[in-house]
Amino acid sequence: MALTAVGSIAFDSVRTPFGERERMLGGSAVHFSLAASFFTDVRVVGPVGDDFGPDELSVLESRGVITDDIERVEGGRTFFWRGHYEYDMNVAHTDDTQLNVFAEFDPKLSGAARQAQMLFLGNIQPELQRNVRDRCREAEFAGLDSMNLWIDTARDSLVSAIADVDCLLLNDAEIRELTGEANLARAARAAMRMGPKVVVAKRGEYGAALFSGDEFFAIPGFMLEDVRDPTGAGDTFAGGFLGYLDSRRGAGESPFDHEALRQAMAYGSVLASFNVEDFGTDRVRSLTREEIGHRLSEFRRFTHFDAEPSRT
Amino acid sequence: MALTAVGSIAFDSVRTPFGERERMLGGSAVHFSLAASFFTDVRVVGPVGDDFGPDELSVLESRGVITDDIERVEGGRTFFWRGHYEYDMNVAHTDDTQLNVFAEFDPKLSGAARQAQMLFLGNIQPELQRNVRDRCREAEFAGLDSMNLWIDTARDSLVSAIADVDCLLLNDAEIRELTGEANLARAARAAMRMGPKVVVAKRGEYGAALFSGDEFFAIPGFMLEDVRDPTGAGDTFAGGFLGYLDSRRGAGESPFDHEALRQAMAYGSVLASFNVEDFGTDRVRSLTREEIGHRLSEFRRFTHFDAEPSRT
């Protein structure tokens, strides 16, 4: 089992109704890798600057994430994002983005990174996603996450990148925007005609929906009384989802198996529910496998009903 | 088993991206009763005018709904609503509302209506809901639906009405507005402190969430490629939900039992999913018990995952 994750490694400054934090470790590759590390071996690929120190590295390494492919740019500064949330925490407001070392990023990709059988292309420029996908030809399952920025500014590149992956992960509104279909089921089918056999629609606090072949699956969000910081929830979901699928693949199963995909949706949701309970990576970095198992059981109880109840 | 439903009996003129219809039979009590009729005996209470004819009556009676408590106002006209939906069909835009016979409605309530052991107070003036609740003292389970209009214009009356029912059904945004809590779980707990032991948050295409005591349950929306008219989906949900609960109550079980409530959420969702497939009552009036059972099984398959998957 080995999963290569490419995406941003960042410092995030975040304000929510529940507090404010400066320069926390974040980024799509970081949130993804921490979540996936509970299920499989993860190798993280991305550039950092001189401001990325041993403390940041140790967050990843203490979860067993392989950091050999993190590229340190001498004299550079790490990607920086500043944002805030109002009471509707489904919507992130960006106050500042500094690409820094990401502006010139040309991933080197070690032999080990290129040989991964599972690949995650986090939310970065679609051209970069295509470049990495082209060079990781061993991957039998590649997932891609993106955002409305690229639909608006680099649609053709994004469509090309999507054409070459197995699984597309996007917010439901973004799938609608990408395809021009108002109905989510139709929009997901249209997205599948672009290439991916699997489409995951992320729905914030409302959970997520999965489309694979003719199959469908939906899961509500895990209900929490305290959501402190939703930053990285989507990437954490993707990490739980692809990480679990890679563990099944490692056991000889197909990552396209619908039962495995359904279960992966549940694990992705569970991991995301932990992520939002505290700022940045604080909750996931201290998480245990037992807590994940316990919450999965709770979650099943919260969503279970019978197909043929005894009395009707 | 007997359920009394009080609410609007209406003519609706509706335009959606998929068509336009004039003066269809509608209203909260109508949509509710048709859905509940698949599970229990329903008695519908509400006023109509001279324009309400045998065709409208036969829609209800062909589903076995008891119409003795429909009050015909000589020389009056039936409640009328005109509205439309844009591509986001979660939002109804009201173009015209004519209360007509509803403006002076003072429900007479036959002895049979007052003796019902289950009561649904559809979305009408909170004062009217209180009036009916006060006179139906046999009901061991009363559900109340409302809307933002009454939160904005008659909050005190609404809070009094809520205090005297067992179950509150509202859109999730309305529960937040009513309680001033941004987080749905906290908002639902705050609503429970107003009186009801059970709170159902309706979430449009995203499904619904249930809070009862310390328990929680959530169900996503049933995924449909064709949603033609969402009018009445919430009342149809309520009809499936309370109708099923009444059938369990009739079998000697408590309507507060969490397993029964979970199952009722599934039936409510299934009924609502049929309602939106066609305009007005067109789909539900032709529905069969077999179609309901089949969709429930599909729905379970679409949402099922395991608490302890074989491999992790």
Coordinates of C-alpha atoms in Angstrom, one line a residue:
Chain A
M1 CA 0.0 0.0 0.0
A2 CA 1.4 3.4 -0.9
L3 CA -0.4 6.6 -1.7
T4 CA 1.2 9.7 -3.1
A5 CA -0.5 13.1 -2.3
V6 CA 0.4 16.2 -4.2
G7 CA -1.0 19.6 -3.1
S8 CA -0.4 22.6 -1.0
I9 CA 1.7 22.7 2.2
A10 CA 0.7 25.9 3.8
F11 CA 0.5 28.2 6.8
D12 CA -3.1 29.2 7.4
S13 CA -4.3 32.2 9.5
V14 CA -7.9 31.6 10.3
R15 CA -10.6 33.5 12.2
T16 CA -13.9 31.9 13.1
P17 CA -16.7 32.9 15.5
F18 CA -14.9 30.6 18.0
G19 CA -11.4 32.0 17.8
E20 CA -8.4 33.1 15.8
R21 CA -5.1 31.5 15.0
E22 CA -2.0 32.7 13.2
R23 CA 0.2 30.6 10.8
M24 CA -1.1 27.2 11.6
L25 CA 0.2 24.2 9.6
G26 CA -2.3 23.6 6.8
G27 CA -2.7 23.0 3.1
S28 CA -4.5 20.4 1.1
A29 CA -1.6 17.9 1.0
V30 CA -1.2 18.2 4.8
H31 CA -4.8 17.7 5.8
F32 CA -5.1 14.9 3.3
S33 CA -2.0 13.1 4.4
L34 CA -2.8 13.2 8.1
A35 CA -6.2 11.7 7.5
A36 CA -5.0 9.0 5.1
S37 CA -2.2 8.0 7.5
F38 CA -4.7 6.1 9.6
F39 CA -5.3 3.7 6.8
T40 CA -2.2 3.4 4.6
D41 CA 1.4 4.7 3.8
V42 CA 1.3 8.2 2.5
R43 CA 4.0 10.1 0.7
V44 CA 3.4 13.9 0.6
V45 CA 4.7 16.0 -2.3
G46 CA 4.9 19.8 -2.3
P47 CA 7.2 22.8 -1.9
V48 CA 8.0 24.7 1.4
G49 CA 10.2 27.7 2.2
D50 CA 12.7 28.4 4.9
D51 CA 9.9 29.2 7.3
F52 CA 8.9 25.5 7.3
G53 CA 10.7 24.1 10.3
P54 CA 11.2 20.9 12.3
D55 CA 8.0 21.5 14.3
E56 CA 5.9 21.4 11.1
L57 CA 7.7 18.4 9.8
S58 CA 7.2 16.5 13.0
V59 CA 3.4 16.9 12.8
L60 CA 3.5 14.9 9.6
E61 CA 6.2 12.4 10.7
S62 CA 4.6 11.7 14.0
R63 CA 1.7 10.3 12.0
G64 CA 4.1 8.3 9.9
V65 CA 3.7 10.4 6.8
I66 CA 6.7 10.0 4.4
T67 CA 8.2 13.5 3.9
D68 CA 11.1 12.7 1.6
D69 CA 9.3 14.4 -1.3
I70 CA 8.7 17.7 0.4
E71 CA 10.9 20.1 -1.6
R72 CA 12.6 22.9 0.4
V73 CA 13.1 26.0 -1.6
E74 CA 16.2 28.0 -0.3
G75 CA 15.3 31.6 0.4
G76 CA 11.6 30.9 -0.3
R77 CA 8.5 31.3 1.8
T78 CA 5.8 28.7 2.3
F79 CA 2.4 29.1 0.7
F80 CA 0.2 31.3 3.0
W81 CA -3.6 31.6 3.2
R82 CA -5.6 33.9 5.4
G83 CA -9.3 33.5 5.7
H84 CA -12.3 33.8 8.0
Y85 CA -15.8 32.3 8.6
E86 CA -19.0 34.0 9.7
Y87 CA -21.7 32.1 11.5
D88 CA -22.4 30.1 8.4
M89 CA -19.3 28.1 8.5
N90 CA -20.0 26.4 5.2
V91 CA -18.6 29.4 3.4
A92 CA -14.9 30.4 3.7
H93 CA -14.0 34.0 3.0
T94 CA -10.4 34.5 1.6
D95 CA -8.6 37.6 2.9
D96 CA -5.2 36.9 1.5
T97 CA -3.4 34.3 -0.6
Q98 CA 0.4 34.3 -1.1
L99 CA 1.5 31.5 -3.4
N100 CA 5.2 32.1 -2.5
V101 CA 7.2 28.9 -3.4
F102 CA 4.1 27.5 -5.0
A103 CA 4.3 30.0 -7.9
E104 CA 7.3 28.3 -9.4
F105 CA 6.6 24.7 -8.3
D106 CA 7.8 22.0 -10.7
P107 CA 7.4 18.8 -8.8
K108 CA 10.5 16.5 -9.0
L109 CA 8.7 13.4 -7.9
S110 CA 11.1 10.7 -6.6
G111 CA 10.9 7.2 -8.0
A112 CA 9.0 6.0 -5.0
A113 CA 6.5 8.8 -5.4
R114 CA 6.0 8.0 -9.1
Q115 CA 5.5 4.3 -8.3
A116 CA 2.5 4.8 -6.0
Q117 CA -0.5 2.8 -7.0
M118 CA -2.8 5.4 -5.6
L119 CA -2.6 9.1 -6.3
F120 CA -4.3 12.2 -4.8
L121 CA -4.1 15.5 -6.8
G122 CA -5.0 18.1 -4.2
N123 CA -6.5 21.5 -5.1
I124 CA -3.7 23.2 -7.1
Q125 CA -3.4 24.6 -10.7
P126 CA -4.9 22.0 -13.1
E127 CA -1.7 22.1 -15.3
L128 CA 0.3 21.0 -12.3
Q129 CA -2.2 18.2 -11.6
R130 CA -2.0 17.0 -15.2
N131 CA 1.8 17.1 -15.1
V132 CA 1.9 14.9 -12.0
R133 CA -0.8 12.5 -13.3
D134 CA 1.3 12.1 -16.5
R135 CA 4.3 11.1 -14.5
C136 CA 2.6 8.7 -12.1
R137 CA 1.6 6.0 -14.5
E138 CA 1.6 3.2 -12.0
A139 CA -1.4 4.6 -10.2
E140 CA -4.4 2.4 -10.7
F141 CA -6.7 4.9 -8.9
A142 CA -6.2 8.7 -9.1
G143 CA -8.4 11.2 -7.3
L144 CA -8.6 14.9 -8.0
D145 CA -9.9 17.8 -6.0
S146 CA -10.4 21.3 -7.3
M147 CA -12.3 24.4 -6.7
N148 CA -14.5 27.1 -8.4
L149 CA -11.4 29.3 -8.9
W150 CA -10.1 26.9 -11.6
I151 CA -13.5 26.3 -13.1
D152 CA -13.7 30.1 -13.6
T153 CA -10.1 30.8 -14.7
A154 CA -8.7 27.5 -16.2
R155 CA -11.7 25.5 -17.3
D156 CA -10.1 23.8 -20.3
S157 CA -7.0 22.7 -18.3
L158 CA -9.2 21.5 -15.5
V159 CA -11.4 19.5 -17.9
S160 CA -8.3 17.9 -19.3
A161 CA -7.0 17.0 -15.8
I162 CA -10.4 15.6 -14.9
A163 CA -10.4 13.4 -18.0
D164 CA -7.3 11.6 -16.8
V165 CA -8.4 10.6 -13.3
D166 CA -10.6 7.9 -11.8
C167 CA -12.3 10.0 -9.2
L168 CA -13.4 13.6 -9.0
L169 CA -14.0 15.2 -5.6
L170 CA -15.8 18.6 -5.7
N171 CA -18.3 20.6 -3.7
D172 CA -21.8 20.0 -5.0
A173 CA -22.2 23.6 -6.2
E174 CA -18.9 23.3 -8.1
I175 CA -20.1 20.1 -9.9
R176 CA -23.2 22.1 -10.9
E177 CA -21.1 25.0 -12.1
L178 CA -18.6 22.7 -14.0
T179 CA -21.3 20.9 -15.9
G180 CA -24.0 23.5 -16.2
E181 CA -26.6 21.1 -14.8
A182 CA -28.8 22.3 -11.9
N183 CA -29.7 18.8 -10.7
L184 CA -26.9 17.2 -8.8
A185 CA -27.5 13.6 -10.1
R186 CA -27.5 14.9 -13.7
A187 CA -24.5 17.1 -13.0
A188 CA -22.5 14.1 -11.5
R189 CA -23.4 12.0 -14.6
A190 CA -22.2 14.8 -16.8
A191 CA -19.0 15.0 -14.9
M192 CA -18.5 11.2 -15.3
R193 CA -18.8 11.6 -19.1
M194 CA -15.7 13.8 -18.8
G195 CA -13.8 10.7 -17.7
P196 CA -13.9 9.8 -14.0
K197 CA -15.8 6.6 -13.1
V198 CA -16.4 7.9 -9.6
V199 CA -17.7 11.4 -8.6
V200 CA -17.9 12.5 -5.0
A201 CA -20.0 15.6 -4.2
K202 CA -19.0 17.3 -1.0
R203 CA -21.9 19.1 0.7
G204 CA -20.3 20.7 3.8
E205 CA -22.3 20.1 7.0
Y206 CA -24.9 18.2 4.9
G207 CA -22.4 15.4 4.2
A208 CA -21.5 13.9 0.8
A209 CA -22.9 12.0 -2.1
L210 CA -21.1 9.4 -4.3
F211 CA -21.8 8.4 -7.9
S212 CA -20.0 5.3 -9.3
G213 CA -21.2 3.7 -12.5
D214 CA -25.0 3.5 -12.1
E215 CA -24.7 3.3 -8.3
F216 CA -25.4 6.0 -5.8
F217 CA -24.7 6.6 -2.1
A218 CA -25.3 9.5 0.2
I219 CA -24.3 10.1 3.8
P220 CA -25.3 13.1 6.0
G221 CA -22.8 15.1 7.9
F222 CA -21.9 13.8 11.4
M223 CA -23.8 16.2 13.7
L224 CA -21.5 18.2 16.0
E225 CA -22.5 20.8 18.6
D226 CA -19.0 22.4 18.3
V227 CA -17.5 23.2 15.0
R228 CA -14.5 25.5 15.6
D229 CA -12.7 25.6 12.2
P230 CA -13.9 23.9 9.0
T231 CA -10.6 24.7 7.1
G232 CA -9.3 21.5 5.5
A233 CA -12.5 19.4 6.1
G234 CA -12.7 18.6 2.4
D235 CA -9.1 17.4 2.2
T236 CA -9.4 15.5 5.4
F237 CA -12.5 13.8 3.9
A238 CA -10.5 12.9 0.8
G239 CA -7.7 11.5 3.0
G240 CA -10.0 9.2 4.9
F241 CA -11.8 8.3 1.6
L242 CA -8.7 7.5 -0.5
G243 CA -6.7 6.2 2.4
Y244 CA -9.3 3.6 3.3
L245 CA -9.7 2.7 -0.4
D246 CA -6.0 2.1 -0.6
S247 CA -6.1 -0.2 2.4
R248 CA -8.7 -2.3 0.7
R249 CA -6.7 -2.2 -2.5
G250 CA -3.7 -3.4 -0.5
A251 CA -5.9 -6.3 0.6
G252 CA -6.4 -7.3 -3.0
E253 CA -9.7 -5.6 -3.6
S254 CA -10.7 -3.2 -6.4
P255 CA -11.0 0.5 -5.3
F256 CA -13.9 0.6 -7.8
D257 CA -15.9 -1.9 -5.8
H258 CA -19.1 -0.1 -4.7
E259 CA -19.2 -1.6 -1.2
A260 CA -15.6 -0.4 -0.6
L261 CA -16.5 3.1 -1.9
R262 CA -19.5 3.3 0.4
Q263 CA -17.4 2.4 3.3
A264 CA -14.8 4.9 2.2
M265 CA -17.4 7.6 2.2
A266 CA -18.2 6.8 5.9
Y267 CA -14.5 6.9 6.9
G268 CA -14.0 10.2 5.0
S269 CA -17.0 11.7 6.8
V270 CA -15.7 10.5 10.2
L271 CA -12.2 12.0 9.6
A272 CA -13.7 15.3 8.4
S273 CA -15.9 15.4 11.5
F274 CA -12.9 15.3 13.7
N275 CA -11.0 17.9 11.7
V276 CA -13.6 20.6 12.2
E277 CA -13.7 20.1 16.0
D278 CA -10.5 22.2 16.5
F279 CA -8.3 24.6 14.6
G280 CA -6.0 23.5 11.9
T281 CA -4.6 20.0 12.4
D282 CA -5.0 20.1 16.2
R283 CA -7.7 17.5 16.4
V284 CA -6.5 15.0 13.7
R285 CA -2.9 15.0 14.9
S286 CA -3.9 13.7 18.3
L287 CA -6.6 11.3 17.0
T288 CA -6.5 7.6 17.6
R289 CA -7.7 4.6 15.6
E290 CA -10.0 3.7 18.5
E291 CA -11.7 7.1 18.4
I292 CA -12.2 6.7 14.6
G293 CA -13.8 3.2 15.2
H294 CA -16.0 4.5 17.9
R295 CA -17.3 7.4 15.9
L296 CA -17.9 5.2 12.9
S297 CA -20.2 3.0 15.1
E298 CA -22.0 6.1 16.5
F299 CA -22.4 7.4 12.9
R300 CA -23.9 4.2 11.8
R301 CA -26.4 4.3 14.6
F302 CA -27.2 7.9 13.7
T303 CA -28.0 7.0 10.1
H304 CA -29.4 3.4 10.3
F305 CA -32.9 2.5 9.3
D306 CA -34.5 -0.8 8.1
A307 CA -35.6 -1.7 4.7
E308 CA -38.5 -3.8 5.9
P309 CA -39.6 -2.6 9.3
S310 CA -41.6 -5.2 11.3
R311 CA -44.8 -3.0 11.3
T312 CA -46.1 -0.7 8.7
Chain B
M1 CA -55.5 4.6 14.6
A2 CA -56.8 8.1 13.8
L3 CA -54.9 11.2 12.9
T4 CA -56.4 14.7 12.6
A5 CA -54.7 17.1 10.3
V6 CA -55.4 20.8 10.4
G7 CA -54.0 23.1 7.8
S8 CA -54.5 24.8 4.5
I9 CA -56.6 23.3 1.7
A10 CA -55.6 25.3 -1.4
F11 CA -55.3 25.9 -5.0
D12 CA -51.7 26.4 -6.1
S13 CA -50.4 27.9 -9.3
V14 CA -46.8 26.9 -9.7
R15 CA -44.1 27.6 -12.3
T16 CA -40.8 25.7 -12.2
P17 CA -38.0 25.3 -14.8
F18 CA -39.9 22.2 -15.9
G19 CA -43.4 23.5 -16.4
E20 CA -46.3 25.6 -15.2
R21 CA -49.7 24.6 -13.8
E22 CA -52.7 26.7 -12.8
R23 CA -54.9 26.1 -9.8
M24 CA -53.8 22.6 -8.8
L25 CA -55.1 21.1 -5.6
G26 CA -52.6 21.8 -2.8
G27 CA -52.1 23.1 0.7
S28 CA -50.4 21.7 3.8
A29 CA -53.4 19.6 5.0
V30 CA -53.9 18.1 1.6
H31 CA -50.3 17.1 1.0
F32 CA -50.0 15.8 4.5
S33 CA -53.2 13.8 4.4
L34 CA -52.4 12.1 1.1
A35 CA -49.0 10.9 2.4
A36 CA -50.3 9.9 5.8
S37 CA -53.2 7.9 4.2
F38 CA -50.7 5.1 3.2
F39 CA -50.2 4.4 6.9
T40 CA -53.3 5.3 9.0
D41 CA -56.8 6.8 9.0
V42 CA -56.6 10.6 8.4
R43 CA -59.2 13.2 9.0
V44 CA -58.6 16.5 7.3
V45 CA -59.8 19.8 8.8
G46 CA -59.9 23.1 6.9
P47 CA -62.1 25.6 5.1
V48 CA -62.9 25.6 1.3
G49 CA -65.0 27.9 -0.9
D50 CA -67.5 27.3 -3.6
D51 CA -64.7 26.7 -6.1
F52 CA -63.8 23.5 -4.3
G53 CA -65.7 20.8 -6.2
P54 CA -66.2 17.1 -6.4
D55 CA -63.0 16.6 -8.4
E56 CA -60.9 18.0 -5.6
L57 CA -62.8 16.0 -3.0
S58 CA -62.4 12.8 -4.9
V59 CA -58.6 13.2 -4.8
L60 CA -58.7 13.0 -1.1
E61 CA -61.5 10.4 -0.9
S62 CA -59.9 8.0 -3.4
R63 CA -57.0 7.8 -0.9
G64 CA -59.5 7.1 1.9
V65 CA -59.0 10.5 3.6
I66 CA -62.0 11.4 5.8
T67 CA -63.4 14.7 4.5
D68 CA -66.3 15.2 6.9
D69 CA -64.4 18.1 8.7
I70 CA -63.8 20.1 5.5
E71 CA -65.9 23.2 6.1
R72 CA -67.5 24.7 3.0
V73 CA -68.0 28.4 3.2
E74 CA -70.9 29.5 1.1
G75 CA -70.0 32.3 -1.3
G76 CA -66.3 32.0 -0.3
R77 CA -63.2 31.2 -2.3
T78 CA -60.6 28.7 -1.4
F79 CA -57.1 29.7 -0.2
F80 CA -54.9 30.5 -3.2
W81 CA -51.1 30.5 -3.6
R82 CA -49.0 31.4 -6.6
G83 CA -45.3 30.8 -6.6
H84 CA -42.3 29.9 -8.7
Y85 CA -38.9 28.2 -8.4
E86 CA -35.7 29.0 -10.2
Y87 CA -33.0 26.4 -10.9
D88 CA -32.3 26.2 -7.2
M89 CA -35.5 24.5 -6.3
N90 CA -34.8 24.6 -2.6
V91 CA -36.2 28.1 -2.6
A92 CA -39.9 28.9 -3.2
H93 CA -40.6 32.4 -4.4
T94 CA -44.1 33.6 -3.5
D95 CA -45.9 35.7 -6.1
D96 CA -49.4 35.9 -4.6
T97 CA -51.2 34.7 -1.5
Q98 CA -55.0 35.0 -1.1
L99 CA -56.2 33.8 2.2
N100 CA -59.9 34.0 1.2
V101 CA -61.9 31.6 3.4
F102 CA -58.9 31.1 5.6
A103 CA -58.9 34.7 6.8
E104 CA -62.0 34.1 9.0
F105 CA -61.4 30.4 9.7
D106 CA -62.6 29.2 13.1
P107 CA -62.4 25.4 13.1
K108 CA -65.5 23.7 14.3
L109 CA -63.8 20.3 14.9
S110 CA -66.3 17.4 15.0
G111 CA -66.2 15.1 18.0
A112 CA -64.3 12.5 15.9
A113 CA -61.7 15.1 15.0
R114 CA -61.2 16.1 18.6
Q115 CA -60.8 12.5 19.8
A116 CA -57.9 11.8 17.5
Q117 CA -54.9 10.4 19.3
M118 CA -52.5 12.0 16.9
L119 CA -52.6 15.5 15.7
F120 CA -50.9 17.5 12.9
L121 CA -51.0 21.3 13.0
G122 CA -50.0 22.3 9.5
N123 CA -48.4 25.7 8.7
I124 CA -51.1 28.2 9.6
Q125 CA -51.4 31.2 12.0
P126 CA -50.0 30.1 15.4
E127 CA -53.1 31.3 17.2
L128 CA -55.2 28.9 15.2
Q129 CA -52.7 26.1 15.9
R130 CA -53.0 26.8 19.7
N131 CA -56.8 26.9 19.4
V132 CA -56.9 23.5 17.8
R133 CA -54.4 22.0 20.1
D134 CA -56.4 23.2 23.1
R135 CA -59.5 21.5 21.8
C136 CA -57.9 18.1 20.9
R137 CA -56.8 17.0 24.3
E138 CA -57.0 13.3 23.5
A139 CA -53.9 13.6 21.2
E140 CA -51.0 11.8 22.8
F141 CA -48.7 13.1 20.1
A142 CA -49.1 16.4 18.4
G143 CA -46.8 17.7 15.6
L144 CA -46.5 21.3 14.5
D145 CA -45.1 22.7 11.3
S146 CA -44.5 26.4 10.7
M147 CA -42.5 28.9 8.7
N148 CA -40.3 32.0 8.9
L149 CA -43.3 34.3 8.3
W150 CA -44.7 33.4 11.7
I151 CA -41.2 33.6 13.4
D152 CA -41.0 37.1 12.0
T153 CA -44.5 38.3 12.6
A154 CA -46.0 36.3 15.5
R155 CA -43.1 35.0 17.4
D156 CA -44.7 34.9 20.9
S157 CA -47.8 33.1 19.6
L158 CA -45.6 30.6 17.8
V159 CA -43.5 30.0 20.8
S160 CA -46.7 29.4 22.9
A161 CA -48.0 27.0 20.2
I162 CA -44.6 25.1 20.1
A163 CA -44.7 24.8 23.9
D164 CA -47.8 22.7 23.7
V165 CA -46.8 20.1 21.1
D166 CA -44.6 17.0 21.2
C167 CA -42.9 17.4 17.9
L168 CA -41.7 20.5 16.0
L169 CA -41.0 20.2 12.2
L170 CA -39.2 23.2 10.6
N171 CA -36.6 23.9 8.0
D172 CA -33.1 23.9 9.5
A173 CA -32.6 27.7 8.7
E174 CA -35.9 28.4 10.5
I175 CA -34.8 26.4 13.6
R176 CA -31.7 28.6 13.7
E177 CA -33.7 31.7 13.2
L178 CA -36.2 30.7 15.9
T179 CA -33.5 30.0 18.5
G180 CA -30.7 32.4 17.5
E181 CA -28.3 29.5 17.5
A182 CA -26.1 29.1 14.4
N183 CA -25.2 25.4 15.0
L184 CA -28.1 23.1 14.1
A185 CA -27.6 20.7 17.0
R186 CA -27.5 23.5 19.5
A187 CA -30.5 25.2 17.8
A188 CA -32.5 21.9 18.0
R189 CA -31.7 21.5 21.7
A190 CA -32.8 25.1 22.3
A191 CA -36.1 24.4 20.5
M192 CA -36.6 21.3 22.7
R193 CA -36.3 23.5 25.7
M194 CA -39.3 25.4 24.4
G195 CA -41.4 22.2 25.0
P196 CA -41.3 19.6 22.2
K197 CA -39.5 16.3 23.0
V198 CA -38.9 15.7 19.3
V199 CA -37.5 18.2 16.7
V200 CA -37.3 17.5 13.0
A201 CA -35.1 19.7 10.9
K202 CA -36.1 19.6 7.2
R203 CA -33.2 20.3 4.9
G204 CA -34.7 20.3 1.4
E205 CA -32.7 18.2 -1.1
Y206 CA -30.2 17.4 1.7
G207 CA -32.7 15.4 3.7
A208 CA -33.6 15.8 7.3
A209 CA -32.3 15.5 10.8
L210 CA -34.1 14.3 14.0
F211 CA -33.4 15.2 17.6
S212 CA -35.3 13.3 20.3
G213 CA -34.2 13.4 23.9
D214 CA -30.4 12.8 23.7
E215 CA -30.7 10.9 20.5
F216 CA -29.9 12.0 17.0
F217 CA -30.6 10.7 13.5
A218 CA -29.9 12.1 10.0
I219 CA -31.0 11.0 6.6
P220 CA -29.9 12.4 3.3
G221 CA -32.4 13.3 0.6
F222 CA -33.3 10.5 -1.8
M223 CA -31.4 11.4 -5.0
L224 CA -33.6 12.1 -8.0
E225 CA -32.6 13.1 -11.5
D226 CA -36.0 14.7 -12.1
V227 CA -37.5 17.1 -9.6
R228 CA -40.4 18.8 -11.2
D229 CA -42.2 20.6 -8.4
P230 CA -41.0 20.7 -4.8
T231 CA -44.3 22.4 -3.5
G232 CA -45.7 20.4 -0.6
A233 CA -42.5 18.3 0.0
G234 CA -42.3 19.3 3.6
D235 CA -46.0 18.5 4.3
T236 CA -45.7 15.2 2.4
F237 CA -42.6 14.4 4.6
A238 CA -44.7 15.2 7.7
G239 CA -47.5 13.0 6.5
G240 CA -45.2 10.0 6.0
F241 CA -43.5 10.7 9.3
L242 CA -46.6 11.1 11.5
G243 CA -48.7 8.6 9.5
Y244 CA -46.1 5.9 10.1
L245 CA -45.7 6.8 13.8
D246 CA -49.5 6.6 14.2
S247 CA -49.5 3.1 12.7
R248 CA -46.9 2.1 15.2
R249 CA -48.9 3.7 18.0
G250 CA -51.9 1.8 16.8
A251 CA -49.9 -1.4 17.2
G252 CA -49.3 -0.5 20.9
E253 CA -45.9 1.3 20.6
S254 CA -44.9 4.7 21.9
P255 CA -44.5 7.3 19.2
F256 CA -41.6 8.6 21.2
D257 CA -39.6 5.4 20.7
H258 CA -36.4 6.3 18.9
E259 CA -36.4 3.3 16.6
A260 CA -39.9 4.2 15.5
L261 CA -38.9 7.8 15.0
R262 CA -35.9 6.8 12.8
Q263 CA -38.0 4.6 10.7
A264 CA -40.6 7.4 10.4
M265 CA -37.9 9.7 9.1
A266 CA -37.2 7.2 6.3
Y267 CA -40.8 6.9 5.4
G268 CA -41.3 10.7 5.4
S269 CA -38.3 11.0 3.1
V270 CA -39.6 8.4 0.7
L271 CA -43.0 10.0 0.5
A272 CA -41.4 13.5 -0.1
S273 CA -39.2 12.0 -2.8
F274 CA -42.3 10.9 -4.7
N275 CA -44.1 14.2 -4.2
V276 CA -41.4 16.3 -6.0
E277 CA -41.4 14.0 -9.0
D278 CA -44.5 15.6 -10.5
F279 CA -46.6 18.8 -10.1
G280 CA -49.0 19.2 -7.2
T281 CA -50.4 15.9 -5.9
D282 CA -50.1 14.1 -9.3
R283 CA -47.5 11.6 -8.2
V284 CA -48.7 10.8 -4.6
R285 CA -52.3 10.4 -5.6
S286 CA -51.3 7.5 -8.0
L287 CA -48.7 6.0 -5.7
T288 CA -49.0 2.4 -4.4
R289 CA -47.8 0.8 -1.2
E290 CA -45.5 -1.4 -3.3
E291 CA -43.7 1.6 -4.8
I292 CA -43.2 3.0 -1.3
G293 CA -41.7 -0.3 -0.1
H294 CA -39.5 -0.6 -3.1
R295 CA -38.1 2.9 -2.7
L296 CA -37.5 2.4 1.0
S297 CA -35.3 -0.7 0.1
E298 CA -33.5 1.3 -2.5
F299 CA -33.0 4.2 -0.1
R300 CA -31.6 1.9 2.5
R301 CA -29.1 0.5 0.0
F302 CA -28.2 4.1 -1.0
T303 CA -27.3 5.0 2.6
H304 CA -26.1 1.8 4.2
F305 CA -22.5 1.3 5.5
D306 CA -21.1 -1.0 8.2
A307 CA -20.0 -0.1 11.7
E308 CA -17.2 -2.7 11.6
P309 CA -16.0 -3.3 8.0
S310 CA -14.1 -6.5 7.6
R311 CA -10.9 -4.8 6.6
T312 CA -9.4 -1.5 7.7

